Tab-separated table of C-alpha atoms in Angstrom:
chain	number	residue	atom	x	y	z
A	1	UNK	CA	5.289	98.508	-5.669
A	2	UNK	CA	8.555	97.197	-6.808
A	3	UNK	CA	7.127	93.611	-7.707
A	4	UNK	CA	4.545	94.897	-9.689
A	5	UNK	CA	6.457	97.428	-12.076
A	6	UNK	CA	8.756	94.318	-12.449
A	7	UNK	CA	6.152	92.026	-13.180
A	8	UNK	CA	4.938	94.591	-15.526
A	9	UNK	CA	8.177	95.327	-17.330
A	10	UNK	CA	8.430	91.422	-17.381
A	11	UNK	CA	4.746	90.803	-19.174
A	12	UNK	CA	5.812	94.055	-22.167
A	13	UNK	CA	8.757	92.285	-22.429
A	14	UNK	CA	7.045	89.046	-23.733
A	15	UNK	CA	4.175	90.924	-25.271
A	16	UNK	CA	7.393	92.443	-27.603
A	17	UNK	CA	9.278	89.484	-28.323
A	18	UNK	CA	7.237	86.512	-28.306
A	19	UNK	CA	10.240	84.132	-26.827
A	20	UNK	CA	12.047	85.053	-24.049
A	21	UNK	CA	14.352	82.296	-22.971
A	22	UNK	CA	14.981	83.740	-18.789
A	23	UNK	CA	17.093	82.176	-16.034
A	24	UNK	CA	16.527	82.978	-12.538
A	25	UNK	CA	19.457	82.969	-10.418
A	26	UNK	CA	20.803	83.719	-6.789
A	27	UNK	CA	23.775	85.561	-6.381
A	28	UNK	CA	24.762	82.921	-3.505
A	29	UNK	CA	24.441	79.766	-6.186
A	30	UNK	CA	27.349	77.975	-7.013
A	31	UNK	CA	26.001	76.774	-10.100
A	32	UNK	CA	24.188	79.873	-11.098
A	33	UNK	CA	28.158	81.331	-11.495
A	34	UNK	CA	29.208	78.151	-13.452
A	35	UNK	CA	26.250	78.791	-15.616
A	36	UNK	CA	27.107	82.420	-16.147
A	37	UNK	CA	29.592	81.941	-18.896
A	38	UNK	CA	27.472	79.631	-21.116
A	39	UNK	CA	24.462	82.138	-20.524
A	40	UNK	CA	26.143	84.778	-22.178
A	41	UNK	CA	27.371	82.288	-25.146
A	42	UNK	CA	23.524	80.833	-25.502
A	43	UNK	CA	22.237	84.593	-26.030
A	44	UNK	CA	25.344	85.724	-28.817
A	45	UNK	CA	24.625	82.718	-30.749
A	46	UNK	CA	21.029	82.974	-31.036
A	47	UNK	CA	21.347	86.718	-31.600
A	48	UNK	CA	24.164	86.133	-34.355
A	49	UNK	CA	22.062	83.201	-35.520
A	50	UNK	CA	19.113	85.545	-36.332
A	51	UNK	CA	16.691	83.309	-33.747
A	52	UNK	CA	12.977	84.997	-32.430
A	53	UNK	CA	14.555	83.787	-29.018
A	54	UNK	CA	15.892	86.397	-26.662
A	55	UNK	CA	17.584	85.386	-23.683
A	56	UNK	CA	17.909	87.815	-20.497
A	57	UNK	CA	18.289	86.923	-16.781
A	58	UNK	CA	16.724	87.663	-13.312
A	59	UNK	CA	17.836	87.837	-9.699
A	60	UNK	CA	14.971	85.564	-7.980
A	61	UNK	CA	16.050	86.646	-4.760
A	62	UNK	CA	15.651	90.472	-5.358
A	63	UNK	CA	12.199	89.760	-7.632
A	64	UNK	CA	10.968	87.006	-5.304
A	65	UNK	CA	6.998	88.302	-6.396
A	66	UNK	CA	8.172	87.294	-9.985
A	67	UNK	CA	9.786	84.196	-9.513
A	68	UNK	CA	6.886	83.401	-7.262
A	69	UNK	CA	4.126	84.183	-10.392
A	70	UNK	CA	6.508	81.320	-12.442
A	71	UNK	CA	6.753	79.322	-10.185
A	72	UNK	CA	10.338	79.372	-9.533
A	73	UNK	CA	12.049	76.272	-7.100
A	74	UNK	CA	15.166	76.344	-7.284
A	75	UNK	CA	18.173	77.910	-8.832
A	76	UNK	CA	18.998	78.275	-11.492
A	77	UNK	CA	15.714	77.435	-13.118
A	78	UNK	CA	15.497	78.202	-16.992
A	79	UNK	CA	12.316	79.117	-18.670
A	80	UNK	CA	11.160	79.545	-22.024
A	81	UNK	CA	8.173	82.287	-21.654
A	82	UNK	CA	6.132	81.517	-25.696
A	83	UNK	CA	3.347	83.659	-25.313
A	84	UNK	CA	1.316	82.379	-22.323
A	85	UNK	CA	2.632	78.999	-21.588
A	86	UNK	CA	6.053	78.865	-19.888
A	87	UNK	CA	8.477	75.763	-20.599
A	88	UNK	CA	10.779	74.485	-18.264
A	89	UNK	CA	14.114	73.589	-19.366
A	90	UNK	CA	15.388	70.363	-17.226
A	91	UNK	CA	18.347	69.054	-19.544
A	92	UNK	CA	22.234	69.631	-19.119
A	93	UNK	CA	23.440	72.983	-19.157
A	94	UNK	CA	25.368	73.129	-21.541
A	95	UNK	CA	25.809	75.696	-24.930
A	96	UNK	CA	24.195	73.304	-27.692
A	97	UNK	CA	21.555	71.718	-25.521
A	98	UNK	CA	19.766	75.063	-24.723
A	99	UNK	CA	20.293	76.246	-27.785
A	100	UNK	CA	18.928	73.416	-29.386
A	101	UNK	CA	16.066	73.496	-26.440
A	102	UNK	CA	15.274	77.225	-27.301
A	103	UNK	CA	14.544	76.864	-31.141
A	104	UNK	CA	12.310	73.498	-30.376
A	105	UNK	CA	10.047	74.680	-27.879
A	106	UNK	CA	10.070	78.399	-30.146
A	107	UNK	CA	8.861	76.386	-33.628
A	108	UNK	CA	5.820	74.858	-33.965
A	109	UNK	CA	4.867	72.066	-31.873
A	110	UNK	CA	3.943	69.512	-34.850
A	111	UNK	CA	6.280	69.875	-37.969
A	112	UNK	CA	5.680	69.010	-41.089
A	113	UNK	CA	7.754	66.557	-43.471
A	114	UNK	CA	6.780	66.849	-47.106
A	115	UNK	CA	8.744	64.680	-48.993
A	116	UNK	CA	11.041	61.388	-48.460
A	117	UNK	CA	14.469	63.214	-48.637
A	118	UNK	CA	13.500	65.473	-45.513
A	119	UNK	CA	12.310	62.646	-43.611
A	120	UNK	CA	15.563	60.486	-44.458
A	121	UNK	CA	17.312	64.016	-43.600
A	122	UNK	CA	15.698	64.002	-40.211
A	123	UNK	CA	15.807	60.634	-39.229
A	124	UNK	CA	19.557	60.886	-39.333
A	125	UNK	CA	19.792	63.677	-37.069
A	126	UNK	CA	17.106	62.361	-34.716
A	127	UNK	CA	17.901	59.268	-32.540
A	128	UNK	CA	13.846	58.993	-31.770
A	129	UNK	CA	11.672	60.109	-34.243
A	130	UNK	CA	8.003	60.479	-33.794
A	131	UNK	CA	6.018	60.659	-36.766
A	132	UNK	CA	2.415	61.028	-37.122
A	133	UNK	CA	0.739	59.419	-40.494
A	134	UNK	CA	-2.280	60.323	-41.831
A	135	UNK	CA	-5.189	63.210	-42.553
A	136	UNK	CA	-7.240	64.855	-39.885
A	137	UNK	CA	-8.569	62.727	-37.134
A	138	UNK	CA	-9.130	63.064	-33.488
A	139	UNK	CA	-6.058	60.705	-33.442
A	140	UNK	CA	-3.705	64.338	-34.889
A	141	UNK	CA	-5.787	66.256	-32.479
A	142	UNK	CA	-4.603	64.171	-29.269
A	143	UNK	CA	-1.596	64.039	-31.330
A	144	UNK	CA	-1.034	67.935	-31.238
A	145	UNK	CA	-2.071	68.437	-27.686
A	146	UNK	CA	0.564	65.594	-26.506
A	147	UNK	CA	2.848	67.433	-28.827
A	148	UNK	CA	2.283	71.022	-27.167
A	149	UNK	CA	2.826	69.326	-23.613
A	150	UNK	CA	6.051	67.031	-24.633
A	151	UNK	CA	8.133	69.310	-26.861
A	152	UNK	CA	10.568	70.208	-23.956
A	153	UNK	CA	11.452	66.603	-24.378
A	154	UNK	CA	11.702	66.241	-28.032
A	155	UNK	CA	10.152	66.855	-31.980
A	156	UNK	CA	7.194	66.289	-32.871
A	157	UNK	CA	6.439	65.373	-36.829
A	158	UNK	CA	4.049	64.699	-39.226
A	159	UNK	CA	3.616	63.019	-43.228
A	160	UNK	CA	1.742	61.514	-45.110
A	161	UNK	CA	2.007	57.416	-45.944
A	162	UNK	CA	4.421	58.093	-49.197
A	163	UNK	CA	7.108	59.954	-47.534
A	164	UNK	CA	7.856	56.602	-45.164
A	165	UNK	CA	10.622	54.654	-46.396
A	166	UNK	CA	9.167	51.974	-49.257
A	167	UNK	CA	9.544	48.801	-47.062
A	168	UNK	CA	7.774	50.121	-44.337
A	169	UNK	CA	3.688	49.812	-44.238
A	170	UNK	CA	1.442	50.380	-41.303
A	171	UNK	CA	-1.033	48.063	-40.389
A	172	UNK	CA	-3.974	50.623	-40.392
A	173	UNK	CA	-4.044	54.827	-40.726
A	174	UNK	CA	-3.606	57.371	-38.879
A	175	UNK	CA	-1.322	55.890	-36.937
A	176	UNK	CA	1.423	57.406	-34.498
A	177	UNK	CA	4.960	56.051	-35.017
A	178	UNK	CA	8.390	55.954	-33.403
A	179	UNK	CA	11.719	55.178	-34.984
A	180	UNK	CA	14.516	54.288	-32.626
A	181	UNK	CA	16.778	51.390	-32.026
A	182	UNK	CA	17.520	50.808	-35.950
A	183	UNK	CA	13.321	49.927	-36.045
A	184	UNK	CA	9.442	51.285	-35.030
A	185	UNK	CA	6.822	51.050	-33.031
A	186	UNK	CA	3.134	51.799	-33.987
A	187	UNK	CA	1.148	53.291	-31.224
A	188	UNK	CA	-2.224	50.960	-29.579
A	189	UNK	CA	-4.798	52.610	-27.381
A	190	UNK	CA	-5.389	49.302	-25.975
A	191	UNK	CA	-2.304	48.163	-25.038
A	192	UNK	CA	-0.466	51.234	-24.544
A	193	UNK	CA	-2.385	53.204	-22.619
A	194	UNK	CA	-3.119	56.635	-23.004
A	195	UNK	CA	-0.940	58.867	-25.773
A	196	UNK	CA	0.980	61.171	-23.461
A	197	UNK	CA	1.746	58.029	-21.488
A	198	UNK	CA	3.024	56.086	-24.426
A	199	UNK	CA	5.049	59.149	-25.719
A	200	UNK	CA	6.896	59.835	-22.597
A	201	UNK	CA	8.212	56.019	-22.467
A	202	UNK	CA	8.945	55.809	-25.712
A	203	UNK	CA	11.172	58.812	-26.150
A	204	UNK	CA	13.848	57.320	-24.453
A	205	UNK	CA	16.294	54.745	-26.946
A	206	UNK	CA	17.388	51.331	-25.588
A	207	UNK	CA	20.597	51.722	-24.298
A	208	UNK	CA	21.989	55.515	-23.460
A	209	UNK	CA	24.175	57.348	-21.401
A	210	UNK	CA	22.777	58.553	-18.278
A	211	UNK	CA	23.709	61.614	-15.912
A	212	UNK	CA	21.411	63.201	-13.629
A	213	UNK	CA	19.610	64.981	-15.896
A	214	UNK	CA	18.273	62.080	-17.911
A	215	UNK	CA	17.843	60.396	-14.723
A	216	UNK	CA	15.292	62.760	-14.007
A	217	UNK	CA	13.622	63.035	-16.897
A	218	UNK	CA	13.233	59.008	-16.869
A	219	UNK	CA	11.544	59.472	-13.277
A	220	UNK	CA	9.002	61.136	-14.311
A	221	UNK	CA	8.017	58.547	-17.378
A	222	UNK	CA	5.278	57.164	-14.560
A	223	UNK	CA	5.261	53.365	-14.441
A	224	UNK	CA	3.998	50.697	-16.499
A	225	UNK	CA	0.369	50.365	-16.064
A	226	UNK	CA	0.472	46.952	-17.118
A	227	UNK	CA	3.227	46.094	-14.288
A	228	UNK	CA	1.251	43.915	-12.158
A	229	UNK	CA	0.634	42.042	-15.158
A	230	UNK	CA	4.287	40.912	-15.715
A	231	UNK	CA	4.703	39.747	-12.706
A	232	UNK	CA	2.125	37.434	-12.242
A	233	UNK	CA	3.416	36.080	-15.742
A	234	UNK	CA	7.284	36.258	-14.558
A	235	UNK	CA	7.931	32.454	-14.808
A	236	UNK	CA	6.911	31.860	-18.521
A	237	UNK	CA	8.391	35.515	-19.587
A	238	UNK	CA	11.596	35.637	-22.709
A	239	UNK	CA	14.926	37.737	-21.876
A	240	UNK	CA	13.169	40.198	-24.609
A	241	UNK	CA	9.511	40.472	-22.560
A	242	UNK	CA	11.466	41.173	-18.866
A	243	UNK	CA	13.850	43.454	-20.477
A	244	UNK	CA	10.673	46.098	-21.493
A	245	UNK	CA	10.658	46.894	-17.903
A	246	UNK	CA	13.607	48.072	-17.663
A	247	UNK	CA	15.436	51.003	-19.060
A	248	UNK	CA	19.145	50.134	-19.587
A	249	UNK	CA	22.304	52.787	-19.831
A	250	UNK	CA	25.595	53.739	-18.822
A	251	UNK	CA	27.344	56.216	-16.135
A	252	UNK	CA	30.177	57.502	-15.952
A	253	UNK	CA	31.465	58.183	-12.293
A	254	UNK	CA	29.692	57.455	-9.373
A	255	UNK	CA	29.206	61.292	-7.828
A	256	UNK	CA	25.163	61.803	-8.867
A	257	UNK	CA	24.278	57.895	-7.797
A	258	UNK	CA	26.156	58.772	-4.424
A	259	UNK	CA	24.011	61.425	-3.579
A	260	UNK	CA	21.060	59.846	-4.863
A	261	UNK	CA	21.599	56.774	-2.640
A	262	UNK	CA	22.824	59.492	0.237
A	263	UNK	CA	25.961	56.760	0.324
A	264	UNK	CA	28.859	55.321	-1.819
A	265	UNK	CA	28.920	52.999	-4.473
A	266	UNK	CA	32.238	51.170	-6.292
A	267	UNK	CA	33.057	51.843	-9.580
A	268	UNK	CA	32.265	49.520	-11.303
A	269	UNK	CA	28.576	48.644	-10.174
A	270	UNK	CA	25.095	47.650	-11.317
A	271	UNK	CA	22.543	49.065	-9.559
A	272	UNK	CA	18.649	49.137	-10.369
A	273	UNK	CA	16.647	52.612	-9.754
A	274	UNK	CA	13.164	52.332	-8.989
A	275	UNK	CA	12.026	55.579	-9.993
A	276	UNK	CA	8.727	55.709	-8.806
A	277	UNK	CA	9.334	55.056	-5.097
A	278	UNK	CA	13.389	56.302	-4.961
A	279	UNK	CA	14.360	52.299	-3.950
A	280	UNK	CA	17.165	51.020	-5.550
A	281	UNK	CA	18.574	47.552	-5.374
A	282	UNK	CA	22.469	46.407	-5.442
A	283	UNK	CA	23.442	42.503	-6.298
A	284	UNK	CA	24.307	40.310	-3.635
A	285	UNK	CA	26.998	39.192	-5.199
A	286	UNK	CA	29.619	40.785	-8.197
A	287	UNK	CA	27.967	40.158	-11.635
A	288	UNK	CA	30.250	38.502	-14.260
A	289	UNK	CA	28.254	36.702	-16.378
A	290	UNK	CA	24.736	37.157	-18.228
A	291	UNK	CA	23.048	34.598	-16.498
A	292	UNK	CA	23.876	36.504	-12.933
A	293	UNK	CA	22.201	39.653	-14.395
A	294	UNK	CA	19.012	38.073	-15.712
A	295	UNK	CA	18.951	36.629	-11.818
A	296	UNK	CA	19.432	39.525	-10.549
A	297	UNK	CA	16.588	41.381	-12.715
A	298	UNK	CA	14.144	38.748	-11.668
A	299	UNK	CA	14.996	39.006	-7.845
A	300	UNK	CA	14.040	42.563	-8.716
A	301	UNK	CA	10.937	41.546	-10.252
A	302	UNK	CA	9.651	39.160	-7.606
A	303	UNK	CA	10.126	40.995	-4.792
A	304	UNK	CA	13.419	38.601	-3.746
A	305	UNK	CA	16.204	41.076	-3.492
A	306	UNK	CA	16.712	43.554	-0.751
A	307	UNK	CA	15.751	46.578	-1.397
A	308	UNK	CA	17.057	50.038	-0.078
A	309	UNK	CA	16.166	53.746	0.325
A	310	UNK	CA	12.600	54.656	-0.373
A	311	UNK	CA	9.917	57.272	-0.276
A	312	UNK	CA	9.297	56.520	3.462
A	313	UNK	CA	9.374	59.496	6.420
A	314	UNK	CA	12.541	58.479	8.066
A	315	UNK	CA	13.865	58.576	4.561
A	316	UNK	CA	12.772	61.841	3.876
A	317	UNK	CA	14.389	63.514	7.194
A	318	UNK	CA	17.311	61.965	6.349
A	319	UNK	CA	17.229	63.227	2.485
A	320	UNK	CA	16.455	66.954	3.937
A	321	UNK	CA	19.139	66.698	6.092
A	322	UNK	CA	21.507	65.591	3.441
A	323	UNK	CA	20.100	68.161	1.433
A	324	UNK	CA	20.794	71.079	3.682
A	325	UNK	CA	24.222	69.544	4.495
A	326	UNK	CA	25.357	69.522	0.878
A	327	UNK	CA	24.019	73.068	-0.131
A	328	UNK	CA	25.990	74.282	2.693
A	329	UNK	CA	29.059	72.635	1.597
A	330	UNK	CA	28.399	73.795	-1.918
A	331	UNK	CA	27.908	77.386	-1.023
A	332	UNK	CA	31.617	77.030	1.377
A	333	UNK	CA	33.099	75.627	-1.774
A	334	UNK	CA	32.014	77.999	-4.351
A	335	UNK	CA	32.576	81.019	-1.681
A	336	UNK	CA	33.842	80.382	1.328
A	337	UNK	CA	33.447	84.246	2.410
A	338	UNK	CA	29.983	84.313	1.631
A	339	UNK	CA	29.347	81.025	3.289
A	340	UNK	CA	30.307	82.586	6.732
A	341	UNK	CA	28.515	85.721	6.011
A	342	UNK	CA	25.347	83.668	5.744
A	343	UNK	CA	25.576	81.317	8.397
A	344	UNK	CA	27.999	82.499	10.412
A	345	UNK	CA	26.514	86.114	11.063
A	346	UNK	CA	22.972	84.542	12.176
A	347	UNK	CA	24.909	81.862	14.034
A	348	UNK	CA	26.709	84.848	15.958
A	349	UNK	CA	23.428	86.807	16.522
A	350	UNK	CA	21.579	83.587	17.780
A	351	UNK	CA	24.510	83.191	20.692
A	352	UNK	CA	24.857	86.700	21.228
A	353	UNK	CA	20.902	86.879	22.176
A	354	UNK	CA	20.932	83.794	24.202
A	355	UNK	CA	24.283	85.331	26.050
A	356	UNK	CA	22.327	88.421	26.679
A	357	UNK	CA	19.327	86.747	27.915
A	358	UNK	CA	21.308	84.211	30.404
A	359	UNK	CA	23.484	87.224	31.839
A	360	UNK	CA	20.255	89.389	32.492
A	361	UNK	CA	18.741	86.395	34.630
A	362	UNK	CA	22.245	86.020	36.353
A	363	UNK	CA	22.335	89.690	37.510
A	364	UNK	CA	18.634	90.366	38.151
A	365	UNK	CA	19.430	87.414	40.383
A	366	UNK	CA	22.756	88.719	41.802
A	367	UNK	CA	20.726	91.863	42.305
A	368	UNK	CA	17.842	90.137	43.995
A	369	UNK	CA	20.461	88.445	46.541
A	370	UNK	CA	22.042	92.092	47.227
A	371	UNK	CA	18.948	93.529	48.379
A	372	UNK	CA	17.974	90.983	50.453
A	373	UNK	CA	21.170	91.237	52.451
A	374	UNK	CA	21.051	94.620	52.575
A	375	UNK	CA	17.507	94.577	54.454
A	376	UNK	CA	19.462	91.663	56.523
A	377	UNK	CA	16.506	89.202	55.173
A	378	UNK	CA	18.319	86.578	53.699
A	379	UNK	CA	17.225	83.075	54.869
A	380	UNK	CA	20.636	82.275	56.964
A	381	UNK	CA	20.065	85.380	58.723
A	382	UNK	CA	16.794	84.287	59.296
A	383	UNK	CA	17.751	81.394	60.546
A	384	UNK	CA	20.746	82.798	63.157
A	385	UNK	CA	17.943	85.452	64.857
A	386	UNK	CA	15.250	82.795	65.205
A	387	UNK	CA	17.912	80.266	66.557
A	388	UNK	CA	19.643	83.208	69.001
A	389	UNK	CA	15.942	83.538	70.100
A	390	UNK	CA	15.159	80.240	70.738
A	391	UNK	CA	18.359	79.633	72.977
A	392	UNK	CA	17.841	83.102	75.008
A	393	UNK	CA	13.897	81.694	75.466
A	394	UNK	CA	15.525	78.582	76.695
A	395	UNK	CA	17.688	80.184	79.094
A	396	UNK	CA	15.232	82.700	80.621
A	397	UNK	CA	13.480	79.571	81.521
A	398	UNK	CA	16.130	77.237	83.017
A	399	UNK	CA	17.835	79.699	84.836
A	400	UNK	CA	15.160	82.637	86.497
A	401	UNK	CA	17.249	83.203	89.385
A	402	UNK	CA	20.089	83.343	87.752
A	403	UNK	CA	18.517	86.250	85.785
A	404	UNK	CA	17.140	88.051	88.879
A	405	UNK	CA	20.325	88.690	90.412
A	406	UNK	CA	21.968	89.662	87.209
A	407	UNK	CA	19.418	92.285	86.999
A	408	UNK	CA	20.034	93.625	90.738
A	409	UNK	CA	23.668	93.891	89.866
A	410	UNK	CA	23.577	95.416	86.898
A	411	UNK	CA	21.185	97.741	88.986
A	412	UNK	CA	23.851	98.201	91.711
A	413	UNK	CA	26.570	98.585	89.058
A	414	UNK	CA	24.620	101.715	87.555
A	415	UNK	CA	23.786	103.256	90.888
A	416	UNK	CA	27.570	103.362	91.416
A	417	UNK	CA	28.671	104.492	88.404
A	418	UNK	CA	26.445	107.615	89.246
A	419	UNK	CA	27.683	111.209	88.873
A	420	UNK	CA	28.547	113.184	91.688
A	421	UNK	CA	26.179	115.710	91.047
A	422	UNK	CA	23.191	112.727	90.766
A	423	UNK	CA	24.503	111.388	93.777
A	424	UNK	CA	23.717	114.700	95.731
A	425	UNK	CA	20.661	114.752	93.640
A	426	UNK	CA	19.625	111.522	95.665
């Protein structure tokens, strides 16, 4: 009864206010408290700011129906609830980036640039810029449907051919187009694959900085579907074709690549993520020079260098288990109070049953082993009176005279010791 008036309090809520920007937290999580702080920033400053968005919170341990019905993983998870659809927030939390999430995903998916000025005004602020050009087509309706799916990632826009900057001209309209790197890209159905596909490579620039976040978010670009391709034609490939494969960037510390690899690596390092599979690859030897890199990318390429990690089973164990072993130190570090009330009270419980359950065996025994001597039936007992037995068998037989005149004494002996008054008896 509880979950449902929740999950009906939950569905008015959104029915009032058509964005509700939610996070659903544990009271255990470590980073649910460091997020706690910036939560309550996010929803002044797009109250004070006068945004659609409201922002509110949930326990997902103490609503587990309604974290269930959206389809809630981990914690925290942040979700942008527009309408029916619910959008996932997966970048860094931090004040501006959710902020600047929550009024992307809340405005419309495709936006429109009308004149030159705005799109010079936007391509400054915008690192990649998509940008469809043209009228109607089932190009703008693929277009809008990518747009709906990808704008958790980034903006979506539209113009027509005489707001793009005067040197620019595209080979054929409509066409889809992406500004990054200080140049474009036109979109091909042929080469590139499908739209969505294209998109979610693209939206990434050249070189960037990198933290686990963006890590992710690069993981789930898909691969290349033209990979085998490339490396059949490896040997006759430019600097400028291998590069495409590969998405370059910075890090700075080592922490998130330690537990990704489950191990340590030295600052400073090159290492190459296979995102697809979770290998990664390490140099054999330091790189100093450009010519060791573009060796090492092509030992990457045809299969040469060693690679580590993986998707495999035994890998898998071992990531749960390093899993489990750093949310355990996490929750000792962030409270180390709570941590023994969660595992150290079921620890205690565990041993306390299996104490109770080996002492009740040990007395019912101890008890067993009482009665028995009690009814003298223990086995040594046994044992003696079946022994004594044998012996006095043994004797009757050896020695039958013996035992005769035994008797007739013993008979004489109690004829003497006789009363008086039996002996006048007789």
């Amino acid at each position: 009864n509880i979950n449902i008036s929740i999950c009906i309090s939950v569905y008015i809520l959104i029915s009032v206010s058509i964005f509700t920007l939610t996070a659903f937290y544990a009271p255990w999580c470590g980073y649910c408290k460091k997020l706690e702080p910036i939560w309550y920033e996010v929803g002044a400053e797009l109250k004070n700011s006068g945004s659609p968005v409201r922002v509110g919170k949930m326990d997902a341990t103490a609503y587990s129906g309604v974290a269930s019905e959206f389809g809630v993983r981990g914690y925290p998870t942040i979700k942008l609830l527009k309408g029916e659809l619910a959008y996932n927030y997966k970048g860094p939390r931090t004040k501006d980036d959710i902020i600047e999430f929550a009024n992307r995903v809340a405005g419309p998916a495709v936006r429109s640039l009308p004149s030159r000025q705005m799109f010079e005004h936007v391509q400054k602020r915008h690192d990649v810029l998509f940008v469809y050009v043209g009228g109607e087509s089932l190009l703008k309706e693929k277009y809008i449907d990518v747009a709906s799916e990808l704008i958790v990632y980034t903006y979506f826009f539209s113009a027509s051919e005489d707001v793009l900057p005067e040197p620019l001209t595209l080979p054929e309209l409509p066409s889809v187009v992406v500004f990054k790197d200080g140049t474009y890209f036109t979109y091909d159905e042929y080469e590139d694959g499908s739209l969505s596909s294209w998109v979610n490579r693209e939206r990434f620039q050249g070189y960037l900085q990198i933290d686990g976040f963006t890590l992710y978010e690069l993981g789930e670009t898909g691969t290349d579907p033209h990979y085998s391709d490339h490396l059949g034609a490896l040997t006759c490939r430019s600097l400028g074709q291998i590069v495409v494969d590969f998405q370059f960037g910075h890090m700075n510390g080592s922490d998130y690549i330690n537990s990704l690899i489950m191990g340590e690596v030295s600052v400073p390092s090159i290492i190459i993520l296979n995102t697809s599979n979770e290998q990664y690859f390490l140099p054999s030897e330091p790189v100093e020079s450009l010519e060791q890199l573009i060796l090492f990318i092509r030992s990457v390429l045809d299969g040469t260098a060693q690679a580590y990690g993986g998707d495999g089973v035994f890998q898998r164990i071992k990531r749960v288990a390093y899993d489990a072993r750093s949310t355990v130190m996490s929750v000792f570090r962030s409270s180390p109070l709570l941590g023994c009330f969660l595992f150290g009270l079921p620890l205690g419980v565990i041993s306390l049953m299996c104490y109770g359950i080996c002492m009740a065996e040990s007395d019912d025994g101890a008890e067993d082993m009482e009665m028995m001597k009690r009814e003298g039936l223990t086995d040594e007992e046994e044992e003696e009176e079946e022994e004594e037995e044998r012996r006095h068998q043994t004797a009757k037989l050896e020695r039958p005279g013996e035992e005769d005149e035994e008797e007739e004494e013993e008979g004489d002996e109690e004829v003497e010791e006789k009363s008086p008054v039996e002996k006048k008896l007789d």
